Amino acid sequence: MLSTVATPPRDPLILFGQRVAALRRARGWSQERLALESGLARSYLGGVERGQRNIALLNIVRLAEALGCPPAELLKLDCDRPAT
């Protein structure tokens, strides 16, 4: 029998994007502000936050520096949280 309980997404691109968006919002920043601070294009950052881009390590480091956190903080993916 198939379960009708929805399982949370486990796609690491989506989870990573949600983490970046949460950290950005916690600082009260817009995507545009984070893009300017990190040197990344706003459209690229939007794609990362939507889980549509496979971000490179160098860009993860750029985002972490802009957000004032270690890169590992961006990789703390909440696998049990439903998509927003």
mmCIF file with all atom_site columns, N, CA and C in Angstrom, residues 50-80:
data_model
loop_
_atom_site.group_PDB
_atom_site.id
_atom_site.type_symbol
_atom_site.label_atom_id
_atom_site.label_alt_id
_atom_site.label_comp_id
_atom_site.label_asym_id
_atom_site.label_entity_id
_atom_site.label_seq_id
_atom_site.pdbx_PDB_ins_code
_atom_site.Cartn_x
_atom_site.Cartn_y
_atom_site.Cartn_z
_atom_site.occupancy
_atom_site.B_iso_or_equiv
_atom_site.pdbx_formal_charge
_atom_site.auth_seq_id
_atom_site.auth_comp_id
_atom_site.auth_asym_id
_atom_site.auth_atom_id
_atom_site.pdbx_PDB_model_num
ATOM 1  N N  . ARG A 1 50 ? 16.168 29.174 -5.648  1.00 0.00 ? 50 ARG A N  1
ATOM 2  C CA . ARG A 1 50 ? 15.068 28.327 -6.129  1.00 0.00 ? 50 ARG A CA 1
ATOM 3  C C  . ARG A 1 50 ? 15.509 26.890 -6.378  1.00 0.00 ? 50 ARG A C  1
ATOM 4  N N  . GLY A 1 51 ? 16.797 26.602 -6.197  1.00 0.00 ? 51 GLY A N  1
ATOM 5  C CA . GLY A 1 51 ? 17.303 25.253 -6.416  1.00 0.00 ? 51 GLY A CA 1
ATOM 6  C C  . GLY A 1 51 ? 17.476 24.907 -7.874  1.00 0.00 ? 51 GLY A C  1
ATOM 7  N N  . GLN A 1 52 ? 17.613 25.922 -8.722  1.00 0.00 ? 52 GLN A N  1
ATOM 8  C CA . GLN A 1 52 ? 17.748 25.710 -10.158 1.00 0.00 ? 52 GLN A CA 1
ATOM 9  C C  . GLN A 1 52 ? 19.193 25.759 -10.631 1.00 0.00 ? 52 GLN A C  1
ATOM 10 N N  . ARG A 1 53 ? 20.106 26.157 -9.754  1.00 0.00 ? 53 ARG A N  1
ATOM 11 C CA . ARG A 1 53 ? 21.512 26.275 -10.119 1.00 0.00 ? 53 ARG A CA 1
ATOM 12 C C  . ARG A 1 53 ? 22.360 25.364 -9.253  1.00 0.00 ? 53 ARG A C  1
ATOM 13 N N  . ASN A 1 54 ? 23.325 24.715 -9.875  1.00 0.00 ? 54 ASN A N  1
ATOM 14 C CA . ASN A 1 54 ? 24.282 23.889 -9.154  1.00 0.00 ? 54 ASN A CA 1
ATOM 15 C C  . ASN A 1 54 ? 25.483 24.780 -8.853  1.00 0.00 ? 54 ASN A C  1
ATOM 16 N N  . ILE A 1 55 ? 25.498 25.361 -7.687  1.00 0.00 ? 55 ILE A N  1
ATOM 17 C CA . ILE A 1 55 ? 26.463 26.394 -7.326  1.00 0.00 ? 55 ILE A CA 1
ATOM 18 C C  . ILE A 1 55 ? 27.861 25.811 -7.118  1.00 0.00 ? 55 ILE A C  1
ATOM 19 N N  . ALA A 1 56 ? 28.860 26.548 -7.553  1.00 0.00 ? 56 ALA A N  1
ATOM 20 C CA . ALA A 1 56 ? 30.256 26.139 -7.404  1.00 0.00 ? 56 ALA A CA 1
ATOM 21 C C  . ALA A 1 56 ? 30.769 26.494 -6.010  1.00 0.00 ? 56 ALA A C  1
ATOM 22 N N  . LEU A 1 57 ? 31.771 25.762 -5.566  1.00 0.00 ? 57 LEU A N  1
ATOM 23 C CA . LEU A 1 57 ? 32.363 25.983 -4.248  1.00 0.00 ? 57 LEU A CA 1
ATOM 24 C C  . LEU A 1 57 ? 32.836 27.424 -4.074  1.00 0.00 ? 57 LEU A C  1
ATOM 25 N N  . LEU A 1 58 ? 33.456 27.996 -5.077  1.00 0.00 ? 58 LEU A N  1
ATOM 26 C CA . LEU A 1 58 ? 33.930 29.378 -4.970  1.00 0.00 ? 58 LEU A CA 1
ATOM 27 C C  . LEU A 1 58 ? 32.779 30.347 -4.706  1.00 0.00 ? 58 LEU A C  1
ATOM 28 N N  . ASN A 1 59 ? 31.620 30.086 -5.294  1.00 0.00 ? 59 ASN A N  1
ATOM 29 C CA . ASN A 1 59 ? 30.472 30.950 -5.066  1.00 0.00 ? 59 ASN A CA 1
ATOM 30 C C  . ASN A 1 59 ? 29.851 30.717 -3.690  1.00 0.00 ? 59 ASN A C  1
ATOM 31 N N  . ILE A 1 60 ? 29.944 29.497 -3.182  1.00 0.00 ? 60 ILE A N  1
ATOM 32 C CA . ILE A 1 60 ? 29.499 29.229 -1.811  1.00 0.00 ? 60 ILE A CA 1
ATOM 33 C C  . ILE A 1 60 ? 30.356 30.047 -0.845  1.00 0.00 ? 60 ILE A C  1
ATOM 34 N N  . VAL A 1 61 ? 31.650 30.075 -1.082  1.00 0.00 ? 61 VAL A N  1
ATOM 35 C CA . VAL A 1 61 ? 32.560 30.853 -0.230  1.00 0.00 ? 61 VAL A CA 1
ATOM 36 C C  . VAL A 1 61 ? 32.234 32.344 -0.337  1.00 0.00 ? 61 VAL A C  1
ATOM 37 N N  . ARG A 1 62 ? 31.961 32.829 -1.525  1.00 0.00 ? 62 ARG A N  1
ATOM 38 C CA . ARG A 1 62 ? 31.590 34.249 -1.700  1.00 0.00 ? 62 ARG A CA 1
ATOM 39 C C  . ARG A 1 62 ? 30.331 34.603 -0.913  1.00 0.00 ? 62 ARG A C  1
ATOM 40 N N  . LEU A 1 63 ? 29.324 33.729 -1.003  1.00 0.00 ? 63 LEU A N  1
ATOM 41 C CA . LEU A 1 63 ? 28.086 33.977 -0.274  1.00 0.00 ? 63 LEU A CA 1
ATOM 42 C C  . LEU A 1 63 ? 28.328 33.964 1.240   1.00 0.00 ? 63 LEU A C  1
ATOM 43 N N  . ALA A 1 64 ? 29.113 32.997 1.696   1.00 0.00 ? 64 ALA A N  1
ATOM 44 C CA . ALA A 1 64 ? 29.404 32.897 3.130   1.00 0.00 ? 64 ALA A CA 1
ATOM 45 C C  . ALA A 1 64 ? 30.117 34.148 3.626   1.00 0.00 ? 64 ALA A C  1
ATOM 46 N N  . GLU A 1 65 ? 31.100 34.618 2.879   1.00 0.00 ? 65 GLU A N  1
ATOM 47 C CA . GLU A 1 65 ? 31.817 35.832 3.271   1.00 0.00 ? 65 GLU A CA 1
ATOM 48 C C  . GLU A 1 65 ? 30.876 37.031 3.325   1.00 0.00 ? 65 GLU A C  1
ATOM 49 N N  . ALA A 1 66 ? 29.993 37.139 2.343   1.00 0.00 ? 66 ALA A N  1
ATOM 50 C CA . ALA A 1 66 ? 29.049 38.255 2.316   1.00 0.00 ? 66 ALA A CA 1
ATOM 51 C C  . ALA A 1 66 ? 28.078 38.182 3.493   1.00 0.00 ? 66 ALA A C  1
ATOM 52 N N  . LEU A 1 67 ? 27.675 36.967 3.863   1.00 0.00 ? 67 LEU A N  1
ATOM 53 C CA . LEU A 1 67 ? 26.737 36.787 4.964   1.00 0.00 ? 67 LEU A CA 1
ATOM 54 C C  . LEU A 1 67 ? 27.424 36.781 6.330   1.00 0.00 ? 67 LEU A C  1
ATOM 55 N N  . GLY A 1 68 ? 28.753 36.785 6.329   1.00 0.00 ? 68 GLY A N  1
ATOM 56 C CA . GLY A 1 68 ? 29.500 36.818 7.583   1.00 0.00 ? 68 GLY A CA 1
ATOM 57 C C  . GLY A 1 68 ? 29.428 35.517 8.352   1.00 0.00 ? 68 GLY A C  1
ATOM 58 N N  . CYS A 1 69 ? 29.442 34.407 7.633   1.00 0.00 ? 69 CYS A N  1
ATOM 59 C CA . CYS A 1 69 ? 29.402 33.105 8.298   1.00 0.00 ? 69 CYS A CA 1
ATOM 60 C C  . CYS A 1 69 ? 30.381 32.161 7.598   1.00 0.00 ? 69 CYS A C  1
ATOM 61 N N  . PRO A 1 70 ? 30.764 31.082 8.263   1.00 0.00 ? 70 PRO A N  1
ATOM 62 C CA . PRO A 1 70 ? 31.633 30.105 7.598   1.00 0.00 ? 70 PRO A CA 1
ATOM 63 C C  . PRO A 1 70 ? 30.853 29.368 6.498   1.00 0.00 ? 70 PRO A C  1
ATOM 64 N N  . PRO A 1 71 ? 31.529 28.921 5.460   1.00 0.00 ? 71 PRO A N  1
ATOM 65 C CA . PRO A 1 71 ? 30.842 28.190 4.389   1.00 0.00 ? 71 PRO A CA 1
ATOM 66 C C  . PRO A 1 71 ? 30.046 26.988 4.906   1.00 0.00 ? 71 PRO A C  1
ATOM 67 N N  . ALA A 1 72 ? 30.533 26.343 5.942   1.00 0.00 ? 72 ALA A N  1
ATOM 68 C CA . ALA A 1 72 ? 29.826 25.179 6.497   1.00 0.00 ? 72 ALA A CA 1
ATOM 69 C C  . ALA A 1 72 ? 28.426 25.540 6.974   1.00 0.00 ? 72 ALA A C  1
ATOM 70 N N  . GLU A 1 73 ? 28.225 26.780 7.389   1.00 0.00 ? 73 GLU A N  1
ATOM 71 C CA . GLU A 1 73 ? 26.908 27.225 7.851   1.00 0.00 ? 73 GLU A CA 1
ATOM 72 C C  . GLU A 1 73 ? 25.877 27.143 6.721   1.00 0.00 ? 73 GLU A C  1
ATOM 73 N N  . LEU A 1 74 ? 26.313 27.395 5.507   1.00 0.00 ? 74 LEU A N  1
ATOM 74 C CA . LEU A 1 74 ? 25.413 27.322 4.358   1.00 0.00 ? 74 LEU A CA 1
ATOM 75 C C  . LEU A 1 74 ? 25.032 25.879 4.028   1.00 0.00 ? 74 LEU A C  1
ATOM 76 N N  . LEU A 1 75 ? 25.850 24.945 4.478   1.00 0.00 ? 75 LEU A N  1
ATOM 77 C CA . LEU A 1 75 ? 25.620 23.534 4.161   1.00 0.00 ? 75 LEU A CA 1
ATOM 78 C C  . LEU A 1 75 ? 24.862 22.792 5.251   1.00 0.00 ? 75 LEU A C  1
ATOM 79 N N  . LYS A 1 76 ? 24.379 23.497 6.247   1.00 0.00 ? 76 LYS A N  1
ATOM 80 C CA . LYS A 1 76 ? 23.543 22.877 7.278   1.00 0.00 ? 76 LYS A CA 1
ATOM 81 C C  . LYS A 1 76 ? 22.129 22.785 6.728   1.00 0.00 ? 76 LYS A C  1
ATOM 82 N N  . LEU A 1 77 ? 21.885 21.730 5.970   1.00 0.00 ? 77 LEU A N  1
ATOM 83 C CA . LEU A 1 77 ? 20.624 21.574 5.255   1.00 0.00 ? 77 LEU A CA 1
ATOM 84 C C  . LEU A 1 77 ? 19.591 20.916 6.156   1.00 0.00 ? 77 LEU A C  1
ATOM 85 N N  . ASP A 1 78 ? 18.420 21.481 6.196   1.00 0.00 ? 78 ASP A N  1
ATOM 86 C CA . ASP A 1 78 ? 17.330 20.965 7.021   1.00 0.00 ? 78 ASP A CA 1
ATOM 87 C C  . ASP A 1 78 ? 16.516 19.980 6.184   1.00 0.00 ? 78 ASP A C  1
ATOM 88 N N  . CYS A 1 79 ? 16.887 18.716 6.239   1.00 0.00 ? 79 CYS A N  1
ATOM 89 C CA . CYS A 1 79 ? 16.239 17.684 5.417   1.00 0.00 ? 79 CYS A CA 1
ATOM 90 C C  . CYS A 1 79 ? 14.848 17.328 5.906   1.00 0.00 ? 79 CYS A C  1
ATOM 91 N N  . ASP A 1 80 ? 14.474 17.736 7.116   1.00 0.00 ? 80 ASP A N  1
ATOM 92 C CA . ASP A 1 80 ? 13.169 17.375 7.659   1.00 0.00 ? 80 ASP A CA 1
ATOM 93 C C  . ASP A 1 80 ? 12.136 18.479 7.515   1.00 0.00 ? 80 ASP A C  1
#
